[in-house]
Amino acid sequence: MTNVIKTCDVLIAGTGVAGVYSALNLNKNLKIILITKENLRDCNSYLAQGGISTVLNDDDIIPYIEDTIKAGNYKNNKKSVEILVKESKDNIKRLIDLHVPFDKNEDGSLSYTREGGHSTFRIAHVKDETGKYIMESLYKELETRTNIEVIEKCRLIDIIKKDKLCLGGICSFKDDTLEIHAKSTILATGGLGGLFTSTTNFPSLTGDGISIALKNNVAIQDINYLQLHPTVLYEKNSNGKRLLLSESLRGEGGIIRNLKGEEFVDSLKPRDIVSKAILKEISKTPDTPYVYLDLTHLDKNFLMKRFPFIYSECLSRGYIMDTDMLPISPAHHYAMGGIKVNINGETNLTNLYALGETACTGVHGNNRLASNSLLEGVVFAYRCAKKINEELYSHTVNYPTKEELIDFLKERVDENYAKLLNC
Ligand code: SIN
């Protein structure tokens, strides 16, 4: 085993939406190393189906803030919520500029869907694979950036901490230990679904950023705030990662029913309420640990066009969405808590930042409103990149390099002195 050292301006751990979007919004003259534990696409952002929420117009600012806070059971950080909502539109625009092919209406305007807890249709989407399409657009842009080095199969195992400063990270890469020295380090390692037997997350997401924070006394917040997704396909003996049936299926008319076919809960309530009602219903029939998501009253062509991914995944498991009721039960989906950060992603350790599901901005309270996760990823990643740009600009760009200073002196000092310069 050898110890390899690399240096950069910014080290980012995690290739989900928060990690990649922050990299793309950092100054192009900064050297960035972006690492991921597995492959580039093994991130929860890639799996997001329903969409990315956005404020519709100025009249929607208050209702959207209220929906987010109500879903979060009034435990949200109000300042973070306001930022999320008010900065949503600009970031959707940035995503469009990065060629995310959001679904549109015939007149060219964005087509919005609805999910539980939202008082209106305000969720932008790309069919039923919004996360995949957003990430593919960001990865494409990443390929054009020569200042960003991507290293796959490179697992962050610790940060380098000295005199109350974070100076980079230590990674395990192939058989080597890779020390990456960085002026700023961003933890965007995703959630912790891999710690649960039943989850919608990638199994490789095991809360690495949070473990590293714990080890280094970096503050953590609300780690007990975990979210079940109510509608995950039930499959006998299936453990680990299960198939998510997007909440937007309910937004477009899907209904949750018990084994007798009765509608026992309002399908468009926030996730914690719907999950709780399903678990209560399931407890009445221990031999049949599921209820149903009913889409049979919806048009086949509409379902196939609007939800092509889910339609084909269900079909491959023997279910036809427009004729079969789909067995569902809740599974772990999201961690609202994480590494405590301020509104620019700064942790309590200087030069260490955290973003996305790894971080806790307090924006979700104890129950995240649907489709607020991709949005949180982009809004706070953009702010964090801006903050780092400002900080590093004052260190690296304002000053001439050593070589530039020598050239400057060479032209000004007399020739005897010029000979002594260390060129
Ligand atoms: C879904 O489509 O139901 C998941 C999206 C989210 O977690 O907000």
Tab-separated table of C-alpha atoms and ligand atoms in Angstrom:
chain	number	residue	atom	x	y	z
A	1	MET	CA	0.000	0.000	0.000
A	2	THR	CA	1.355	3.416	-0.931
A	3	ASN	CA	0.448	6.872	0.207
A	4	VAL	CA	-0.287	9.146	-2.757
A	5	ILE	CA	-0.724	12.885	-2.295
A	6	LYS	CA	-2.736	15.179	-4.547
A	7	THR	CA	-3.529	18.850	-4.118
A	8	CYS	CA	-6.431	20.967	-5.285
A	9	ASP	CA	-8.432	24.028	-4.360
A	10	VAL	CA	-11.682	22.210	-3.614
A	11	LEU	CA	-12.262	18.562	-2.762
A	12	ILE	CA	-15.863	17.395	-3.166
A	13	ALA	CA	-16.977	13.974	-1.932
A	14	GLY	CA	-20.136	12.776	-3.672
A	15	THR	CA	-21.414	12.893	-7.249
A	16	GLY	CA	-25.119	13.462	-6.578
A	17	VAL	CA	-26.845	16.705	-7.430
A	18	ALA	CA	-25.319	18.724	-4.556
A	19	GLY	CA	-21.743	17.611	-5.237
A	20	VAL	CA	-21.819	18.019	-9.022
A	21	TYR	CA	-23.844	21.248	-9.077
A	22	SER	CA	-21.471	22.841	-6.559
A	23	ALA	CA	-18.499	21.769	-8.713
A	24	LEU	CA	-20.086	23.310	-11.807
A	25	ASN	CA	-20.749	26.592	-10.025
A	26	LEU	CA	-17.240	26.994	-8.632
A	27	ASN	CA	-14.918	29.336	-10.527
A	28	LYS	CA	-13.419	27.663	-13.561
A	29	ASN	CA	-9.922	28.689	-12.495
A	30	LEU	CA	-10.153	26.556	-9.356
A	31	LYS	CA	-8.734	23.051	-9.417
A	32	ILE	CA	-11.448	20.707	-8.215
A	33	ILE	CA	-11.302	17.030	-7.362
A	34	LEU	CA	-14.661	15.265	-7.266
A	35	ILE	CA	-14.609	11.802	-5.753
A	36	THR	CA	-17.239	9.100	-5.476
A	37	LYS	CA	-17.238	5.914	-3.474
A	38	GLU	CA	-18.676	3.777	-6.277
A	39	ASN	CA	-19.492	4.903	-9.819
A	40	LEU	CA	-20.492	8.401	-10.909
A	41	ARG	CA	-24.183	7.517	-11.207
A	42	ASP	CA	-24.550	5.591	-7.924
A	43	CYS	CA	-26.284	8.403	-6.091
A	44	ASN	CA	-29.817	8.872	-4.783
A	45	SER	CA	-30.293	11.983	-6.914
A	46	TYR	CA	-30.189	9.721	-9.956
A	47	LEU	CA	-33.132	7.710	-8.572
A	48	ALA	CA	-35.408	10.691	-7.881
A	49	GLN	CA	-38.609	10.166	-9.820
A	50	GLY	CA	-41.286	12.732	-8.979
A	51	GLY	CA	-39.512	15.961	-9.691
A	52	ILE	CA	-38.049	19.196	-8.403
A	53	SER	CA	-40.320	21.677	-6.773
A	54	THR	CA	-40.300	25.382	-7.592
A	55	VAL	CA	-42.196	28.493	-6.701
A	56	LEU	CA	-44.600	29.340	-9.534
A	57	ASN	CA	-44.655	33.133	-9.148
A	58	ASP	CA	-44.567	35.778	-6.411
A	59	ASP	CA	-48.081	34.857	-5.252
A	60	ASP	CA	-46.887	31.314	-4.602
A	61	ILE	CA	-44.033	32.279	-2.250
A	62	ILE	CA	-46.129	32.273	0.927
A	63	PRO	CA	-48.181	29.132	0.062
A	64	TYR	CA	-45.022	27.197	-0.834
A	65	ILE	CA	-43.290	28.275	2.402
A	66	GLU	CA	-46.405	27.266	4.336
A	67	ASP	CA	-46.672	23.869	2.625
A	68	THR	CA	-43.000	23.129	3.420
A	69	ILE	CA	-43.350	24.145	7.065
A	70	LYS	CA	-46.654	22.354	7.557
A	71	ALA	CA	-45.232	19.111	6.119
A	72	GLY	CA	-42.167	19.573	8.368
A	73	ASN	CA	-44.473	19.800	11.403
A	74	TYR	CA	-43.289	23.360	12.125
A	75	LYS	CA	-39.820	22.119	13.084
A	76	ASN	CA	-38.180	23.742	10.032
A	77	ASN	CA	-35.575	26.477	10.067
A	78	LYS	CA	-37.666	29.314	8.623
A	79	LYS	CA	-34.734	31.228	7.155
A	80	SER	CA	-33.609	28.142	5.197
A	81	VAL	CA	-37.166	27.576	3.958
A	82	GLU	CA	-37.433	31.149	2.724
A	83	ILE	CA	-34.142	30.830	0.865
A	84	LEU	CA	-35.201	27.494	-0.633
A	85	VAL	CA	-38.435	28.932	-1.959
A	86	LYS	CA	-37.172	32.343	-3.053
A	87	GLU	CA	-34.104	30.965	-4.844
A	88	SER	CA	-35.931	28.038	-6.464
A	89	LYS	CA	-36.819	29.731	-9.748
A	90	ASP	CA	-33.309	31.002	-10.495
A	91	ASN	CA	-31.883	27.545	-9.976
A	92	ILE	CA	-34.511	25.899	-12.191
A	93	LYS	CA	-33.489	28.429	-14.832
A	94	ARG	CA	-29.832	27.446	-14.349
A	95	LEU	CA	-30.818	23.797	-14.822
A	96	ILE	CA	-32.673	24.673	-18.014
A	97	ASP	CA	-29.557	26.530	-19.191
A	98	LEU	CA	-27.658	23.300	-18.504
A	99	HIS	CA	-30.109	21.597	-20.908
A	100	VAL	CA	-32.262	19.649	-18.437
A	101	PRO	CA	-35.179	18.620	-20.702
A	102	PHE	CA	-38.066	19.371	-18.330
A	103	ASP	CA	-41.495	18.271	-19.589
A	104	LYS	CA	-43.384	21.132	-21.207
A	105	ASN	CA	-46.950	22.002	-22.137
A	106	GLU	CA	-47.955	22.608	-25.729
A	107	ASP	CA	-47.391	26.370	-25.301
A	108	GLY	CA	-43.784	25.726	-24.221
A	109	SER	CA	-44.332	26.477	-20.521
A	110	LEU	CA	-43.104	24.021	-17.869
A	111	SER	CA	-45.528	21.223	-17.046
A	112	TYR	CA	-46.006	20.886	-13.287
A	113	THR	CA	-47.191	17.920	-11.271
A	114	ARG	CA	-48.360	17.688	-7.688
A	115	GLU	CA	-47.395	15.515	-4.729
A	116	GLY	CA	-48.488	15.033	-1.127
A	117	GLY	CA	-48.548	18.167	1.027
A	118	HIS	CA	-48.406	20.607	-1.916
A	119	SER	CA	-51.410	22.938	-2.171
A	120	THR	CA	-50.898	23.302	-5.930
A	121	PHE	CA	-49.149	21.845	-8.996
A	122	ARG	CA	-45.569	23.245	-8.710
A	123	ILE	CA	-43.270	20.303	-9.385
A	124	ALA	CA	-41.164	20.401	-12.537
A	125	HIS	CA	-40.329	16.950	-13.878
A	126	VAL	CA	-38.922	14.917	-16.711
A	127	LYS	CA	-41.356	12.024	-17.110
A	128	ASP	CA	-40.865	9.812	-14.029
A	129	GLU	CA	-37.059	9.957	-14.005
A	130	THR	CA	-36.389	13.581	-13.144
A	131	GLY	CA	-33.241	12.796	-11.148
A	132	LYS	CA	-31.700	10.789	-13.972
A	133	TYR	CA	-32.305	13.499	-16.561
A	134	ILE	CA	-30.998	16.266	-14.297
A	135	MET	CA	-27.893	14.275	-13.449
A	136	GLU	CA	-27.186	13.310	-17.071
A	137	SER	CA	-27.275	17.003	-18.044
A	138	LEU	CA	-24.913	17.873	-15.195
A	139	TYR	CA	-22.539	14.982	-16.027
A	140	LYS	CA	-22.446	16.121	-19.645
A	141	GLU	CA	-21.417	19.604	-18.549
A	142	LEU	CA	-18.849	18.068	-16.192
A	143	GLU	CA	-17.121	16.451	-19.171
A	144	THR	CA	-16.448	19.883	-20.647
A	145	ARG	CA	-14.734	21.220	-17.515
A	146	THR	CA	-11.004	20.653	-17.637
A	147	ASN	CA	-10.551	22.061	-14.120
A	148	ILE	CA	-12.585	19.218	-12.551
A	149	GLU	CA	-10.990	15.807	-12.038
A	150	VAL	CA	-13.441	12.993	-11.276
A	151	ILE	CA	-12.156	9.959	-9.386
A	152	GLU	CA	-14.516	6.975	-9.096
A	153	LYS	CA	-14.224	4.122	-6.557
A	154	CYS	CA	-12.493	6.546	-4.226
A	155	ARG	CA	-13.931	6.454	-0.739
A	156	LEU	CA	-13.456	9.315	1.689
A	157	ILE	CA	-12.421	7.758	4.983
A	158	ASP	CA	-11.502	10.852	6.959
A	159	ILE	CA	-10.824	14.543	6.723
A	160	ILE	CA	-7.447	16.119	7.370
A	161	LYS	CA	-7.876	18.358	10.382
A	162	LYS	CA	-5.225	20.623	11.841
A	163	ASP	CA	-5.482	23.565	14.208
A	164	LYS	CA	-9.272	23.715	13.882
A	165	LEU	CA	-9.065	23.823	10.089
A	166	CYS	CA	-10.062	21.254	7.512
A	167	LEU	CA	-7.221	20.765	5.041
A	168	GLY	CA	-8.667	18.090	2.765
A	169	GLY	CA	-9.477	14.419	2.929
A	170	ILE	CA	-7.982	10.957	3.214
A	171	CYS	CA	-9.401	8.415	0.796
A	172	SER	CA	-9.071	4.772	0.095
A	173	PHE	CA	-8.476	4.312	-3.638
A	174	LYS	CA	-7.677	0.939	-5.159
A	175	ASP	CA	-4.916	-0.377	-2.885
A	176	ASP	CA	-3.627	3.051	-1.991
A	177	THR	CA	-4.310	5.695	0.563
A	178	LEU	CA	-4.909	8.899	-1.298
A	179	GLU	CA	-4.365	12.118	0.636
A	180	ILE	CA	-6.072	15.023	-1.063
A	181	HIS	CA	-4.928	18.391	0.236
A	182	ALA	CA	-7.546	21.056	-0.389
A	183	LYS	CA	-8.262	24.608	0.647
A	184	SER	CA	-11.968	23.772	0.926
A	185	THR	CA	-13.665	20.410	1.355
A	186	ILE	CA	-17.331	19.654	0.654
A	187	LEU	CA	-19.074	16.591	2.055
A	188	ALA	CA	-21.946	15.655	-0.259
A	189	THR	CA	-21.896	11.926	0.379
A	190	GLY	CA	-25.681	11.463	0.322
A	191	GLY	CA	-27.947	9.756	2.799
A	192	LEU	CA	-27.780	6.683	4.950
A	193	GLY	CA	-30.372	4.316	3.447
A	194	GLY	CA	-27.738	1.583	3.139
A	195	LEU	CA	-27.993	1.150	6.907
A	196	PHE	CA	-31.620	-0.060	6.616
A	197	THR	CA	-32.967	-3.421	5.500
A	198	SER	CA	-35.743	-1.824	3.497
A	199	THR	CA	-35.033	1.378	1.606
A	200	THR	CA	-35.417	3.227	-1.683
A	201	ASN	CA	-31.723	4.256	-1.503
A	202	PHE	CA	-28.580	2.785	-3.026
A	203	PRO	CA	-27.074	0.284	-0.542
A	204	SER	CA	-23.673	1.999	-0.863
A	205	LEU	CA	-25.053	5.122	0.841
A	206	THR	CA	-24.115	4.459	4.431
A	207	GLY	CA	-23.835	7.927	5.955
A	208	ASP	CA	-20.061	8.227	5.413
A	209	GLY	CA	-20.055	12.016	5.709
A	210	ILE	CA	-21.949	11.840	8.971
A	211	SER	CA	-19.562	9.204	10.401
A	212	ILE	CA	-16.583	11.375	9.513
A	213	ALA	CA	-18.237	14.411	11.098
A	214	LEU	CA	-18.953	12.440	14.274
A	215	LYS	CA	-15.355	11.255	14.480
A	216	ASN	CA	-14.052	14.818	14.149
A	217	ASN	CA	-16.523	16.518	16.477
A	218	VAL	CA	-18.209	18.376	13.646
A	219	ALA	CA	-21.722	19.315	14.778
A	220	ILE	CA	-24.644	17.083	13.742
A	221	GLN	CA	-28.307	18.087	13.896
A	222	ASP	CA	-31.676	16.249	13.950
A	223	ILE	CA	-30.203	12.874	13.054
A	224	ASN	CA	-33.353	11.231	14.451
A	225	TYR	CA	-35.506	12.866	11.740
A	226	LEU	CA	-35.890	10.044	9.231
A	227	GLN	CA	-38.526	9.697	6.555
A	228	LEU	CA	-40.428	6.664	5.288
A	229	HIS	CA	-41.750	6.823	1.739
A	230	PRO	CA	-45.313	5.489	1.828
A	231	THR	CA	-45.543	3.904	-1.613
A	232	VAL	CA	-42.735	1.447	-2.235
A	233	LEU	CA	-43.553	-1.713	-4.191
A	234	TYR	CA	-43.973	-4.686	-1.860
A	235	GLU	CA	-42.155	-7.780	-3.051
A	236	LYS	CA	-41.993	-10.983	-1.022
A	237	ASN	CA	-38.564	-11.558	0.532
A	238	SER	CA	-37.219	-8.391	-1.046
A	239	ASN	CA	-34.785	-6.613	1.203
A	240	GLY	CA	-32.346	-3.787	0.637
A	241	LYS	CA	-33.175	-1.428	-2.228
A	242	ARG	CA	-36.837	-1.578	-3.279
A	243	LEU	CA	-38.724	0.014	-6.173
A	244	LEU	CA	-40.101	3.472	-5.428
A	245	LEU	CA	-43.559	4.231	-6.793
A	246	SER	CA	-43.401	7.982	-7.114
A	247	GLU	CA	-45.688	10.185	-5.097
A	248	SER	CA	-46.519	11.915	-8.387
A	249	LEU	CA	-48.566	8.806	-9.258
A	250	ARG	CA	-50.904	9.983	-6.504
A	251	GLY	CA	-50.550	13.580	-7.681
A	252	GLU	CA	-51.932	12.421	-11.029
A	253	GLY	CA	-54.855	10.542	-9.455
A	254	GLY	CA	-53.555	7.321	-7.830
A	255	ILE	CA	-55.405	6.205	-4.680
A	256	ILE	CA	-54.216	4.158	-1.719
A	257	ARG	CA	-56.663	1.388	-0.744
A	258	ASN	CA	-56.706	-1.358	1.863
A	259	LEU	CA	-57.124	-5.056	1.080
A	260	LYS	CA	-60.901	-4.577	0.984
A	261	GLY	CA	-60.496	-1.839	-1.626
A	262	GLU	CA	-61.424	0.951	0.806
A	263	GLU	CA	-59.761	4.372	0.666
A	264	PHE	CA	-58.572	4.692	4.286
A	265	VAL	CA	-56.287	7.754	4.009
A	266	ASP	CA	-56.127	10.934	1.947
A	267	SER	CA	-53.399	9.930	-0.530
A	268	LEU	CA	-52.183	13.524	-0.888
A	269	LYS	CA	-51.375	14.183	2.761
A	270	PRO	CA	-47.665	14.622	3.652
A	271	ARG	CA	-45.568	11.453	3.762
A	272	ASP	CA	-45.409	10.970	7.535
A	273	ILE	CA	-49.207	10.980	7.808
A	274	VAL	CA	-49.728	8.611	4.858
A	275	SER	CA	-46.979	6.204	6.011
A	276	LYS	CA	-48.373	6.092	9.542
A	277	ALA	CA	-51.878	5.336	8.249
A	278	ILE	CA	-50.537	2.546	6.002
A	279	LEU	CA	-48.511	0.965	8.827
A	280	LYS	CA	-51.604	1.034	11.056
A	281	GLU	CA	-53.680	-0.621	8.324
A	282	ILE	CA	-51.000	-3.248	7.676
A	283	SER	CA	-50.825	-4.099	11.390
A	284	LYS	CA	-54.420	-5.353	11.119
A	285	THR	CA	-53.412	-8.045	8.592
A	286	PRO	CA	-50.015	-9.425	9.700
A	287	ASP	CA	-50.096	-12.224	7.097
A	288	THR	CA	-50.539	-9.727	4.267
A	289	PRO	CA	-48.042	-6.942	5.009
A	290	TYR	CA	-49.126	-4.484	2.330
A	291	VAL	CA	-51.943	-2.293	1.037
A	292	TYR	CA	-52.542	-1.194	-2.546
A	293	LEU	CA	-51.817	1.726	-4.816
A	294	ASP	CA	-54.698	1.820	-7.273
A	295	LEU	CA	-54.120	3.357	-10.709
A	296	THR	CA	-56.581	1.167	-12.593
A	297	HIS	CA	-58.999	4.061	-13.175
A	298	LEU	CA	-56.305	6.002	-15.108
A	299	ASP	CA	-55.832	5.822	-18.853
A	300	LYS	CA	-53.283	3.260	-20.035
A	301	ASN	CA	-51.723	5.556	-22.647
A	302	PHE	CA	-51.421	8.371	-20.136
A	303	LEU	CA	-49.698	6.072	-17.624
A	304	MET	CA	-47.317	4.665	-20.218
A	305	LYS	CA	-46.384	8.113	-21.509
A	306	ARG	CA	-46.180	9.955	-18.195
A	307	PHE	CA	-44.599	7.117	-16.154
A	308	PRO	CA	-42.636	5.005	-18.662
A	309	PHE	CA	-39.980	3.912	-16.162
A	310	ILE	CA	-42.371	2.814	-13.422
A	311	TYR	CA	-44.704	1.208	-15.973
A	312	SER	CA	-41.939	-0.961	-17.379
A	313	GLU	CA	-40.430	-1.783	-13.963
A	314	CYS	CA	-43.852	-2.945	-12.734
A	315	LEU	CA	-44.410	-4.922	-15.922
A	316	SER	CA	-41.094	-6.715	-15.495
A	317	ARG	CA	-42.351	-7.815	-12.066
A	318	GLY	CA	-45.669	-9.052	-13.457
A	319	TYR	CA	-47.897	-6.027	-12.690
A	320	ILE	CA	-49.805	-4.052	-15.302
A	321	MET	CA	-50.336	-0.611	-13.802
A	322	ASP	CA	-53.628	0.074	-15.555
A	323	THR	CA	-55.253	-3.227	-14.606
A	324	ASP	CA	-53.504	-4.482	-11.423
A	325	MET	CA	-53.556	-2.927	-7.982
A	326	LEU	CA	-49.930	-2.526	-6.875
A	327	PRO	CA	-48.962	-3.923	-3.444
A	328	ILE	CA	-47.102	-1.289	-1.422
A	329	SER	CA	-45.595	-0.733	2.003
A	330	PRO	CA	-43.445	2.076	3.416
A	331	ALA	CA	-39.633	1.936	3.369
A	332	HIS	CA	-36.843	4.216	4.548
A	333	HIS	CA	-36.411	7.043	2.044
A	334	TYR	CA	-34.659	10.134	3.392
A	335	ALA	CA	-32.699	11.641	6.287
A	336	MET	CA	-33.759	15.185	7.141
A	337	GLY	CA	-30.965	15.573	9.715
A	338	GLY	CA	-27.236	15.507	9.115
A	339	ILE	CA	-24.182	17.695	9.467
A	340	LYS	CA	-25.252	21.027	10.855
A	341	VAL	CA	-24.670	23.816	8.337
A	342	ASN	CA	-25.562	27.462	7.877
A	343	ILE	CA	-27.241	28.889	4.792
A	344	ASN	CA	-23.992	28.648	2.802
A	345	GLY	CA	-23.264	25.031	3.664
A	346	GLU	CA	-20.570	25.931	6.219
A	347	THR	CA	-20.061	23.502	9.109
A	348	ASN	CA	-18.553	24.458	12.460
A	349	LEU	CA	-15.109	23.394	11.193
A	350	THR	CA	-13.406	26.092	9.096
A	351	ASN	CA	-13.098	25.204	5.390
A	352	LEU	CA	-15.407	22.182	5.749
A	353	TYR	CA	-18.797	22.359	4.027
A	354	ALA	CA	-21.693	19.890	3.804
A	355	LEU	CA	-24.485	19.763	1.235
A	356	GLY	CA	-27.558	17.796	0.183
A	357	GLU	CA	-28.830	14.884	2.245
A	358	THR	CA	-25.537	14.760	4.185
A	359	ALA	CA	-26.243	18.206	5.572
A	360	CYS	CA	-28.898	19.621	7.815
A	361	THR	CA	-29.994	23.126	6.880
A	362	GLY	CA	-33.146	22.540	8.922
A	363	VAL	CA	-35.156	23.229	5.775
A	364	HIS	CA	-37.270	20.069	5.972
A	365	GLY	CA	-38.261	20.101	9.641
A	366	ASN	CA	-38.941	16.538	10.721
A	367	ASN	CA	-40.700	15.513	7.496
A	368	ARG	CA	-39.568	16.620	4.044
A	369	LEU	CA	-42.154	17.932	1.607
A	370	ALA	CA	-42.083	15.904	-1.614
A	371	SER	CA	-39.648	17.067	-4.316
A	372	ASN	CA	-37.835	19.465	-2.003
A	373	SER	CA	-34.675	17.336	-1.928
A	374	LEU	CA	-33.272	17.967	-5.429
A	375	LEU	CA	-34.186	21.597	-4.888
A	376	GLU	CA	-32.341	21.774	-1.569
A	377	GLY	CA	-29.371	20.159	-3.331
A	378	VAL	CA	-29.145	22.865	-6.005
A	379	VAL	CA	-30.113	25.932	-3.957
A	380	PHE	CA	-27.603	25.379	-1.171
A	381	ALA	CA	-24.889	23.994	-3.478
A	382	TYR	CA	-25.085	27.194	-5.517
A	383	ARG	CA	-24.789	29.332	-2.372
A	384	CYS	CA	-21.883	27.245	-1.105
A	385	ALA	CA	-20.023	27.500	-4.430
A	386	LYS	CA	-20.517	31.269	-4.388
A	387	LYS	CA	-19.151	31.483	-0.846
A	388	ILE	CA	-16.089	29.378	-1.709
A	389	ASN	CA	-15.494	31.410	-4.877
A	390	GLU	CA	-15.413	34.573	-2.777
A	391	GLU	CA	-13.140	33.084	-0.118
A	392	LEU	CA	-10.666	31.445	-2.464
A	393	TYR	CA	-10.656	34.395	-4.816
A	394	SER	CA	-9.195	36.536	-2.071
A	395	HIS	CA	-6.463	33.934	-1.484
A	396	THR	CA	-5.544	32.757	-4.926
A	397	VAL	CA	-6.575	35.174	-7.593
A	398	ASN	CA	-6.003	38.567	-6.032
A	399	TYR	CA	-2.322	37.929	-5.517
A	400	PRO	CA	0.276	37.434	-8.252
A	401	THR	CA	1.926	34.023	-8.252
A	402	LYS	CA	5.552	33.671	-7.153
A	403	GLU	CA	6.647	33.531	-10.812
A	404	GLU	CA	4.660	36.680	-11.670
A	405	LEU	CA	6.195	38.524	-8.729
A	406	ILE	CA	9.699	37.525	-9.802
A	407	ASP	CA	9.033	38.746	-13.351
A	408	PHE	CA	7.681	41.974	-11.953
A	409	LEU	CA	10.805	42.503	-9.817
A	410	LYS	CA	13.154	41.471	-12.602
A	411	GLU	CA	11.943	44.355	-14.703
A	412	ARG	CA	12.441	46.829	-11.875
A	413	VAL	CA	15.565	45.946	-9.891
A	414	ASP	CA	19.099	46.588	-11.078
A	415	GLU	CA	20.838	43.802	-12.928
A	416	ASN	CA	22.967	42.626	-9.984
A	417	TYR	CA	19.876	42.063	-7.944
A	418	ALA	CA	18.065	40.464	-10.894
A	419	LYS	CA	20.833	37.831	-11.039
A	420	LEU	CA	20.063	36.887	-7.447
A	421	LEU	CA	16.389	36.264	-8.120
A	422	ASN	CA	15.306	32.651	-7.720
A	423	CYS	CA	13.995	32.145	-11.268
B	1	SIN	C1	-41.100	10.528	-5.348
B	1	SIN	O1	-41.134	10.642	-6.560
B	1	SIN	O2	-42.069	10.162	-4.690
B	1	SIN	C2	-39.812	10.814	-4.639
B	1	SIN	C3	-39.420	12.212	-4.747
B	1	SIN	C4	-38.993	12.749	-3.414
B	1	SIN	O3	-38.418	12.005	-2.606
B	1	SIN	O4	-39.273	13.913	-3.117
